[in-house]
Amino acid sequence: DEELHTQLMSDYNRIMNLQAMQPQVSDWIDFWAYSIKGGANYNLTDNHNVFANAGYFTRAPFFRFAFVGFTNTLNPGVNYERVFSSEVGYGYRSTVAAANVILYRTEWLDKALVRNLGQGVIANITGLDALHQGLEIDFTIRPDRRTEIRGMFSYGDWTWKDDLIAEVFDENQVFLDSIQVYAGGLRVGNSAQTTAALGVSYEVLPNLRLGFDVNHFDRNFADFNVEDRGDPDSRGQDSWKMPAHQLVDLSL
């Protein structure tokens, strides 16, 4: 049809243009990333302990963000991605059971994303800040030598913190426009923020174990659409949320 023909001709012309290009060399751009982390643990008794961990990390931006629109032009606004993470927790250990309760808080700063807007048009997004915080619980119980019961629960509160500007490029990486994106307060997408699991395994014969697990997932939001976030009234309106669902696994 006409749309397919147009797309094929566009792809053909793009290939011809690439083949006609002479070898090029870009300027150098350097990033010196580093990380600092540490932690402490205190045993209250033989069975109980408390602990804390913290870290600060920097990560060089991905290649596609270091240059403007995949050209040889350096992007002067590109920054390191920075992460500050901390957690405090309680642990229990005995011959029959083990468990952990953890509170965590992670700040992602200057994160970069690419969004496909269709028809070969993409949006480069830099300078995103996100806050991930929540509660995690896990346990394992071994009432006898053959039986193991395990479980976990996690509840997260993960949100994008700020509004920002997205730069839009066409299929030939030519800059088209800048879009104001009202992303502040949106839930971070593509990962369930509430999860739980319960499993049992039993050694039915020597070295042969039968297992059963149930996994629960909820509060999994879609990634936000850049084009739908240009209206200030859209601020704080979450993307579509996947229905809660469960997965059941059998293992031998």
PDB file of C-alpha atoms in Angstrom:
ATOM      1  CA  ASP A   1       0.000   0.000   0.000  1.00  0.00           C
ATOM      2  CA  GLU A   2       0.999   3.651  -0.162  1.00  0.00           C
ATOM      3  CA  GLU A   3       2.148   3.830   3.471  1.00  0.00           C
ATOM      4  CA  LEU A   4       4.378   0.755   3.078  1.00  0.00           C
ATOM      5  CA  HIS A   5       5.809   2.105  -0.192  1.00  0.00           C
ATOM      6  CA  THR A   6       6.610   5.429   1.489  1.00  0.00           C
ATOM      7  CA  GLN A   7       8.350   3.669   4.381  1.00  0.00           C
ATOM      8  CA  LEU A   8      10.398   1.457   2.022  1.00  0.00           C
ATOM      9  CA  MET A   9      11.507   4.458  -0.037  1.00  0.00           C
ATOM     10  CA  SER A  10      12.463   6.306   3.144  1.00  0.00           C
ATOM     11  CA  ASP A  11      14.544   3.344   4.327  1.00  0.00           C
ATOM     12  CA  TYR A  12      16.156   3.053   0.869  1.00  0.00           C
ATOM     13  CA  ASN A  13      17.082   6.733   0.777  1.00  0.00           C
ATOM     14  CA  ARG A  14      18.490   6.547   4.264  1.00  0.00           C
ATOM     15  CA  ILE A  15      20.701   3.582   3.306  1.00  0.00           C
ATOM     16  CA  MET A  16      21.916   5.404   0.173  1.00  0.00           C
ATOM     17  CA  ASN A  17      22.757   8.482   2.221  1.00  0.00           C
ATOM     18  CA  LEU A  18      24.717   6.397   4.731  1.00  0.00           C
ATOM     19  CA  GLN A  19      26.663   4.677   1.956  1.00  0.00           C
ATOM     20  CA  ALA A  20      27.505   8.041   0.394  1.00  0.00           C
ATOM     21  CA  MET A  21      28.932   9.414   3.628  1.00  0.00           C
ATOM     22  CA  GLN A  22      32.675   9.686   3.979  1.00  0.00           C
ATOM     23  CA  PRO A  23      34.386   8.282   7.098  1.00  0.00           C
ATOM     24  CA  GLN A  24      34.202  10.813   9.919  1.00  0.00           C
ATOM     25  CA  VAL A  25      35.939  11.245  13.256  1.00  0.00           C
ATOM     26  CA  SER A  26      34.327  12.887  16.264  1.00  0.00           C
ATOM     27  CA  ASP A  27      35.964  14.787  19.076  1.00  0.00           C
ATOM     28  CA  TRP A  28      36.802  12.919  22.272  1.00  0.00           C
ATOM     29  CA  ILE A  29      34.527  13.118  25.304  1.00  0.00           C
ATOM     30  CA  ASP A  30      35.632  11.683  28.653  1.00  0.00           C
ATOM     31  CA  PHE A  31      33.724  10.643  31.733  1.00  0.00           C
ATOM     32  CA  TRP A  32      35.447   9.520  34.932  1.00  0.00           C
ATOM     33  CA  ALA A  33      32.907   7.582  36.954  1.00  0.00           C
ATOM     34  CA  TYR A  34      33.410   6.493  40.543  1.00  0.00           C
ATOM     35  CA  SER A  35      31.568   4.874  43.436  1.00  0.00           C
ATOM     36  CA  ILE A  36      31.758   5.039  47.221  1.00  0.00           C
ATOM     37  CA  LYS A  37      29.943   2.518  49.390  1.00  0.00           C
ATOM     38  CA  GLY A  38      30.048   1.138  52.897  1.00  0.00           C
ATOM     39  CA  GLY A  39      28.006  -0.575  55.550  1.00  0.00           C
ATOM     40  CA  ALA A  40      27.849  -1.764  59.130  1.00  0.00           C
ATOM     41  CA  ASN A  41      26.271  -4.678  60.972  1.00  0.00           C
ATOM     42  CA  TYR A  42      25.650  -5.218  64.685  1.00  0.00           C
ATOM     43  CA  ASN A  43      24.715  -8.585  66.205  1.00  0.00           C
ATOM     44  CA  LEU A  44      22.216  -7.958  68.986  1.00  0.00           C
ATOM     45  CA  THR A  45      22.277 -11.646  69.989  1.00  0.00           C
ATOM     46  CA  ASP A  46      23.260 -14.905  68.322  1.00  0.00           C
ATOM     47  CA  ASN A  47      19.964 -14.781  66.404  1.00  0.00           C
ATOM     48  CA  HIS A  48      19.232 -11.080  65.844  1.00  0.00           C
ATOM     49  CA  ASN A  49      21.164  -8.403  63.969  1.00  0.00           C
ATOM     50  CA  VAL A  50      20.666  -4.921  62.568  1.00  0.00           C
ATOM     51  CA  PHE A  51      22.529  -3.396  59.632  1.00  0.00           C
ATOM     52  CA  ALA A  52      22.826  -0.318  57.439  1.00  0.00           C
ATOM     53  CA  ASN A  53      24.364   0.265  54.006  1.00  0.00           C
ATOM     54  CA  ALA A  54      24.872   3.360  51.868  1.00  0.00           C
ATOM     55  CA  GLY A  55      26.495   4.169  48.573  1.00  0.00           C
ATOM     56  CA  TYR A  56      27.001   6.966  46.066  1.00  0.00           C
ATOM     57  CA  PHE A  57      27.589   5.995  42.442  1.00  0.00           C
ATOM     58  CA  THR A  58      28.197   7.840  39.178  1.00  0.00           C
ATOM     59  CA  ARG A  59      27.714   6.262  35.763  1.00  0.00           C
ATOM     60  CA  ALA A  60      28.828   7.583  32.394  1.00  0.00           C
ATOM     61  CA  PRO A  61      25.889   8.352  30.086  1.00  0.00           C
ATOM     62  CA  PHE A  62      25.079   5.937  27.286  1.00  0.00           C
ATOM     63  CA  PHE A  63      26.742   6.722  23.953  1.00  0.00           C
ATOM     64  CA  ARG A  64      23.504   7.930  22.307  1.00  0.00           C
ATOM     65  CA  PHE A  65      23.215  10.702  24.921  1.00  0.00           C
ATOM     66  CA  ALA A  66      26.827  11.896  24.641  1.00  0.00           C
ATOM     67  CA  PHE A  67      26.302  13.131  21.063  1.00  0.00           C
ATOM     68  CA  VAL A  68      23.392  15.174  19.736  1.00  0.00           C
ATOM     69  CA  GLY A  69      20.971  13.064  17.701  1.00  0.00           C
ATOM     70  CA  PHE A  70      23.569  10.395  16.850  1.00  0.00           C
ATOM     71  CA  THR A  71      25.700  12.952  15.003  1.00  0.00           C
ATOM     72  CA  ASN A  72      29.318  13.892  15.707  1.00  0.00           C
ATOM     73  CA  THR A  73      28.198  16.975  17.628  1.00  0.00           C
ATOM     74  CA  LEU A  74      28.979  16.697  21.333  1.00  0.00           C
ATOM     75  CA  ASN A  75      26.028  17.198  23.650  1.00  0.00           C
ATOM     76  CA  PRO A  76      27.110  19.969  26.052  1.00  0.00           C
ATOM     77  CA  GLY A  77      24.189  19.283  28.407  1.00  0.00           C
ATOM     78  CA  VAL A  78      24.873  15.605  29.022  1.00  0.00           C
ATOM     79  CA  ASN A  79      25.646  14.664  32.627  1.00  0.00           C
ATOM     80  CA  TYR A  80      26.662  11.660  34.638  1.00  0.00           C
ATOM     81  CA  GLU A  81      23.865   9.549  35.999  1.00  0.00           C
ATOM     82  CA  ARG A  82      24.180   9.740  39.766  1.00  0.00           C
ATOM     83  CA  VAL A  83      22.731   7.333  42.302  1.00  0.00           C
ATOM     84  CA  PHE A  84      22.532   7.714  46.066  1.00  0.00           C
ATOM     85  CA  SER A  85      21.265   4.589  47.811  1.00  0.00           C
ATOM     86  CA  SER A  86      20.777   3.707  51.470  1.00  0.00           C
ATOM     87  CA  GLU A  87      19.066   0.996  53.476  1.00  0.00           C
ATOM     88  CA  VAL A  88      18.545  -0.097  57.049  1.00  0.00           C
ATOM     89  CA  GLY A  89      17.438  -3.545  58.081  1.00  0.00           C
ATOM     90  CA  TYR A  90      16.872  -6.226  60.657  1.00  0.00           C
ATOM     91  CA  GLY A  91      17.841  -9.877  60.350  1.00  0.00           C
ATOM     92  CA  TYR A  92      17.009 -13.083  62.168  1.00  0.00           C
ATOM     93  CA  ARG A  93      18.882 -16.390  61.930  1.00  0.00           C
ATOM     94  CA  SER A  94      18.348 -19.749  63.610  1.00  0.00           C
ATOM     95  CA  THR A  95      18.704 -23.414  62.711  1.00  0.00           C
ATOM     96  CA  VAL A  96      15.041 -23.450  61.606  1.00  0.00           C
ATOM     97  CA  ALA A  97      14.390 -20.005  60.084  1.00  0.00           C
ATOM     98  CA  ALA A  98      15.995 -16.922  58.556  1.00  0.00           C
ATOM     99  CA  ALA A  99      14.370 -13.571  57.775  1.00  0.00           C
ATOM    100  CA  ASN A 100      15.189  -9.993  56.753  1.00  0.00           C
ATOM    101  CA  VAL A 101      13.229  -6.739  56.933  1.00  0.00           C
ATOM    102  CA  ILE A 102      14.701  -3.859  54.908  1.00  0.00           C
ATOM    103  CA  LEU A 103      13.747  -0.222  54.384  1.00  0.00           C
ATOM    104  CA  TYR A 104      15.470   1.352  51.363  1.00  0.00           C
ATOM    105  CA  ARG A 105      15.707   4.713  49.616  1.00  0.00           C
ATOM    106  CA  THR A 106      17.437   5.275  46.265  1.00  0.00           C
ATOM    107  CA  GLU A 107      17.691   8.564  44.377  1.00  0.00           C
ATOM    108  CA  TRP A 108      18.468   8.422  40.620  1.00  0.00           C
ATOM    109  CA  LEU A 109      19.694  11.794  39.368  1.00  0.00           C
ATOM    110  CA  ASP A 110      20.188  12.976  35.763  1.00  0.00           C
ATOM    111  CA  LYS A 111      18.852   9.761  34.290  1.00  0.00           C
ATOM    112  CA  ALA A 112      18.454   9.636  30.486  1.00  0.00           C
ATOM    113  CA  LEU A 113      15.761   7.926  28.382  1.00  0.00           C
ATOM    114  CA  VAL A 114      14.841   7.510  24.702  1.00  0.00           C
ATOM    115  CA  ARG A 115      11.173   7.336  23.642  1.00  0.00           C
ATOM    116  CA  ASN A 116       9.967   6.192  20.208  1.00  0.00           C
ATOM    117  CA  LEU A 117       7.157   8.476  19.027  1.00  0.00           C
ATOM    118  CA  GLY A 118       6.430   6.490  15.844  1.00  0.00           C
ATOM    119  CA  GLN A 119       7.226   7.056  12.137  1.00  0.00           C
ATOM    120  CA  GLY A 120      10.942   7.078  12.947  1.00  0.00           C
ATOM    121  CA  VAL A 121      10.625  10.040  15.316  1.00  0.00           C
ATOM    122  CA  ILE A 122      12.338   9.740  18.703  1.00  0.00           C
ATOM    123  CA  ALA A 123      12.536  11.893  21.826  1.00  0.00           C
ATOM    124  CA  ASN A 124      15.776  12.190  23.785  1.00  0.00           C
ATOM    125  CA  ILE A 125      15.130  12.888  27.466  1.00  0.00           C
ATOM    126  CA  THR A 126      17.926  13.842  29.842  1.00  0.00           C
ATOM    127  CA  GLY A 127      18.031  15.182  33.381  1.00  0.00           C
ATOM    128  CA  LEU A 128      15.342  12.902  34.818  1.00  0.00           C
ATOM    129  CA  ASP A 129      15.368  12.427  38.582  1.00  0.00           C
ATOM    130  CA  ALA A 130      13.614   9.483  40.221  1.00  0.00           C
ATOM    131  CA  LEU A 131      13.016   8.432  43.813  1.00  0.00           C
ATOM    132  CA  HIS A 132      12.761   4.732  44.664  1.00  0.00           C
ATOM    133  CA  GLN A 133      11.869   3.853  48.248  1.00  0.00           C
ATOM    134  CA  GLY A 134      10.082   1.009  49.917  1.00  0.00           C
ATOM    135  CA  LEU A 135       9.948  -2.023  52.188  1.00  0.00           C
ATOM    136  CA  GLU A 136      11.226  -5.554  51.534  1.00  0.00           C
ATOM    137  CA  ILE A 137      10.656  -8.685  53.622  1.00  0.00           C
ATOM    138  CA  ASP A 138      11.960 -12.191  52.936  1.00  0.00           C
ATOM    139  CA  PHE A 139      12.050 -15.402  54.961  1.00  0.00           C
ATOM    140  CA  THR A 140      13.031 -19.062  54.748  1.00  0.00           C
ATOM    141  CA  ILE A 141      11.775 -21.787  57.112  1.00  0.00           C
ATOM    142  CA  ARG A 142      13.156 -25.320  57.291  1.00  0.00           C
ATOM    143  CA  PRO A 143      10.951 -27.253  59.744  1.00  0.00           C
ATOM    144  CA  ASP A 144      12.810 -30.475  58.923  1.00  0.00           C
ATOM    145  CA  ARG A 145      15.682 -31.676  56.770  1.00  0.00           C
ATOM    146  CA  ARG A 146      13.548 -32.253  53.673  1.00  0.00           C
ATOM    147  CA  THR A 147      11.142 -29.294  53.732  1.00  0.00           C
ATOM    148  CA  GLU A 148      11.823 -25.661  52.833  1.00  0.00           C
ATOM    149  CA  ILE A 149       9.241 -22.851  52.938  1.00  0.00           C
ATOM    150  CA  ARG A 150      10.221 -19.475  51.514  1.00  0.00           C
ATOM    151  CA  GLY A 151       8.455 -16.203  50.962  1.00  0.00           C
ATOM    152  CA  MET A 152       8.905 -12.518  50.241  1.00  0.00           C
ATOM    153  CA  PHE A 153       6.974  -9.255  50.108  1.00  0.00           C
ATOM    154  CA  SER A 154       8.015  -5.955  48.571  1.00  0.00           C
ATOM    155  CA  TYR A 155       6.176  -2.627  48.449  1.00  0.00           C
ATOM    156  CA  GLY A 156       7.777   0.211  46.519  1.00  0.00           C
ATOM    157  CA  ASP A 157       7.020   3.885  45.989  1.00  0.00           C
ATOM    158  CA  TRP A 158       8.914   4.782  42.783  1.00  0.00           C
ATOM    159  CA  THR A 159       8.211   8.132  41.122  1.00  0.00           C
ATOM    160  CA  TRP A 160       9.739  10.572  38.660  1.00  0.00           C
ATOM    161  CA  LYS A 161      10.476  13.758  40.556  1.00  0.00           C
ATOM    162  CA  ASP A 162      10.680  16.591  38.013  1.00  0.00           C
ATOM    163  CA  ASP A 163       9.288  18.070  34.818  1.00  0.00           C
ATOM    164  CA  LEU A 164      11.772  18.381  31.956  1.00  0.00           C
ATOM    165  CA  ILE A 165      12.443  19.158  28.297  1.00  0.00           C
ATOM    166  CA  ALA A 166      12.526  16.421  25.604  1.00  0.00           C
ATOM    167  CA  GLU A 167      14.396  16.969  22.323  1.00  0.00           C
ATOM    168  CA  VAL A 168      12.673  15.406  19.297  1.00  0.00           C
ATOM    169  CA  PHE A 169      14.559  14.055  16.245  1.00  0.00           C
ATOM    170  CA  ASP A 170      13.325  12.589  12.951  1.00  0.00           C
ATOM    171  CA  GLU A 171      14.431   9.279  11.392  1.00  0.00           C
ATOM    172  CA  ASN A 172      17.516  11.005   9.917  1.00  0.00           C
ATOM    173  CA  GLN A 173      18.472  12.296  13.378  1.00  0.00           C
ATOM    174  CA  VAL A 174      17.601  15.881  12.427  1.00  0.00           C
ATOM    175  CA  PHE A 175      16.431  18.005  15.370  1.00  0.00           C
ATOM    176  CA  LEU A 176      12.744  18.898  15.080  1.00  0.00           C
ATOM    177  CA  ASP A 177      11.551  20.474  18.298  1.00  0.00           C
ATOM    178  CA  SER A 178      11.740  20.666  22.077  1.00  0.00           C
ATOM    179  CA  ILE A 179       8.760  19.479  24.125  1.00  0.00           C
ATOM    180  CA  GLN A 180       7.922  20.368  27.717  1.00  0.00           C
ATOM    181  CA  VAL A 181       7.236  17.091  29.529  1.00  0.00           C
ATOM    182  CA  TYR A 182       5.253  17.250  32.777  1.00  0.00           C
ATOM    183  CA  ALA A 183       6.552  14.025  34.340  1.00  0.00           C
ATOM    184  CA  GLY A 184       6.863  15.125  37.971  1.00  0.00           C
ATOM    185  CA  GLY A 185       4.991  12.789  40.294  1.00  0.00           C
ATOM    186  CA  LEU A 186       4.421  10.008  37.736  1.00  0.00           C
ATOM    187  CA  ARG A 187       5.008   6.410  38.753  1.00  0.00           C
ATOM    188  CA  VAL A 188       8.121   4.779  37.278  1.00  0.00           C
ATOM    189  CA  GLY A 189       6.926   2.230  34.736  1.00  0.00           C
ATOM    190  CA  ASN A 190       7.752  -1.259  33.500  1.00  0.00           C
ATOM    191  CA  SER A 191       8.228  -2.929  36.884  1.00  0.00           C
ATOM    192  CA  ALA A 192       5.712  -4.093  39.472  1.00  0.00           C
ATOM    193  CA  GLN A 193       5.971  -1.943  42.597  1.00  0.00           C
ATOM    194  CA  THR A 194       4.135  -4.505  44.737  1.00  0.00           C
ATOM    195  CA  THR A 195       5.357  -8.104  44.630  1.00  0.00           C
ATOM    196  CA  ALA A 196       4.932 -11.135  46.864  1.00  0.00           C
ATOM    197  CA  ALA A 197       5.848 -14.802  46.653  1.00  0.00           C
ATOM    198  CA  LEU A 198       5.344 -17.991  48.614  1.00  0.00           C
ATOM    199  CA  GLY A 199       6.980 -21.307  47.815  1.00  0.00           C
ATOM    200  CA  VAL A 200       7.445 -24.796  49.224  1.00  0.00           C
ATOM    201  CA  SER A 201       9.912 -27.478  48.201  1.00  0.00           C
ATOM    202  CA  TYR A 202      10.238 -31.029  49.492  1.00  0.00           C
ATOM    203  CA  GLU A 203      12.910 -33.667  48.953  1.00  0.00           C
ATOM    204  CA  VAL A 204      10.736 -36.593  47.825  1.00  0.00           C
ATOM    205  CA  LEU A 205      13.774 -38.822  47.211  1.00  0.00           C
ATOM    206  CA  PRO A 206      17.493 -38.371  47.943  1.00  0.00           C
ATOM    207  CA  ASN A 207      18.711 -35.499  45.730  1.00  0.00           C
ATOM    208  CA  LEU A 208      15.262 -35.159  44.102  1.00  0.00           C
ATOM    209  CA  ARG A 209      13.242 -32.117  45.144  1.00  0.00           C
ATOM    210  CA  LEU A 210       9.687 -31.134  44.167  1.00  0.00           C
ATOM    211  CA  GLY A 211       8.808 -27.422  44.371  1.00  0.00           C
ATOM    212  CA  PHE A 212       5.760 -25.169  44.142  1.00  0.00           C
ATOM    213  CA  ASP A 213       5.796 -21.348  43.960  1.00  0.00           C
ATOM    214  CA  VAL A 214       3.104 -18.667  43.719  1.00  0.00           C
ATOM    215  CA  ASN A 215       4.173 -15.144  42.653  1.00  0.00           C
ATOM    216  CA  HIS A 216       1.996 -12.024  42.896  1.00  0.00           C
ATOM    217  CA  PHE A 217       2.522  -8.789  40.922  1.00  0.00           C
ATOM    218  CA  ASP A 218       0.647  -5.491  41.260  1.00  0.00           C
ATOM    219  CA  ARG A 219       1.012  -1.721  40.672  1.00  0.00           C
ATOM    220  CA  ASN A 220       2.895  -2.186  37.384  1.00  0.00           C
ATOM    221  CA  PHE A 221       2.519   1.055  35.434  1.00  0.00           C
ATOM    222  CA  ALA A 222       3.225   1.680  31.758  1.00  0.00           C
ATOM    223  CA  ASP A 223       6.013   4.031  30.696  1.00  0.00           C
ATOM    224  CA  PHE A 224       4.741   7.564  30.228  1.00  0.00           C
ATOM    225  CA  ASN A 225       4.090   8.803  26.673  1.00  0.00           C
ATOM    226  CA  VAL A 226       6.043  11.992  25.964  1.00  0.00           C
ATOM    227  CA  GLU A 227       3.325  13.310  23.628  1.00  0.00           C
ATOM    228  CA  ASP A 228       0.646  12.911  26.315  1.00  0.00           C
ATOM    229  CA  ARG A 229       2.564  14.916  28.907  1.00  0.00           C
ATOM    230  CA  GLY A 230       2.721  18.332  27.245  1.00  0.00           C
ATOM    231  CA  ASP A 231      -0.309  19.682  29.081  1.00  0.00           C
ATOM    232  CA  PRO A 232       0.283  21.007  32.623  1.00  0.00           C
ATOM    233  CA  ASP A 233      -3.073  19.462  33.615  1.00  0.00           C
ATOM    234  CA  SER A 234      -1.581  16.014  32.957  1.00  0.00           C
ATOM    235  CA  ARG A 235       0.886  16.419  35.823  1.00  0.00           C
ATOM    236  CA  GLY A 236       0.482  13.651  38.385  1.00  0.00           C
ATOM    237  CA  GLN A 237      -1.917  11.564  36.274  1.00  0.00           C
ATOM    238  CA  ASP A 238      -0.402   8.082  36.238  1.00  0.00           C
ATOM    239  CA  SER A 239      -0.047   5.970  33.120  1.00  0.00           C
ATOM    240  CA  TRP A 240      -2.114   2.843  32.530  1.00  0.00           C
ATOM    241  CA  LYS A 241      -1.736   0.246  35.292  1.00  0.00           C
ATOM    242  CA  MET A 242      -1.529  -3.439  34.445  1.00  0.00           C
ATOM    243  CA  PRO A 243      -4.089  -5.567  36.329  1.00  0.00           C
ATOM    244  CA  ALA A 244      -2.717  -7.506  39.289  1.00  0.00           C
ATOM    245  CA  HIS A 245      -1.779 -11.044  38.295  1.00  0.00           C
ATOM    246  CA  GLN A 246      -0.180 -14.216  39.629  1.00  0.00           C
ATOM    247  CA  LEU A 247       2.237 -16.773  38.228  1.00  0.00           C
ATOM    248  CA  VAL A 248       2.409 -20.340  39.498  1.00  0.00           C
ATOM    249  CA  ASP A 249       5.554 -22.427  39.031  1.00  0.00           C
ATOM    250  CA  LEU A 250       6.155 -26.148  39.508  1.00  0.00           C
ATOM    251  CA  SER A 251       9.707 -27.441  39.609  1.00  0.00           C
ATOM    252  CA  LEU A 252      11.373 -30.825  39.879  1.00  0.00           C
TER     253      LEU A 252
END
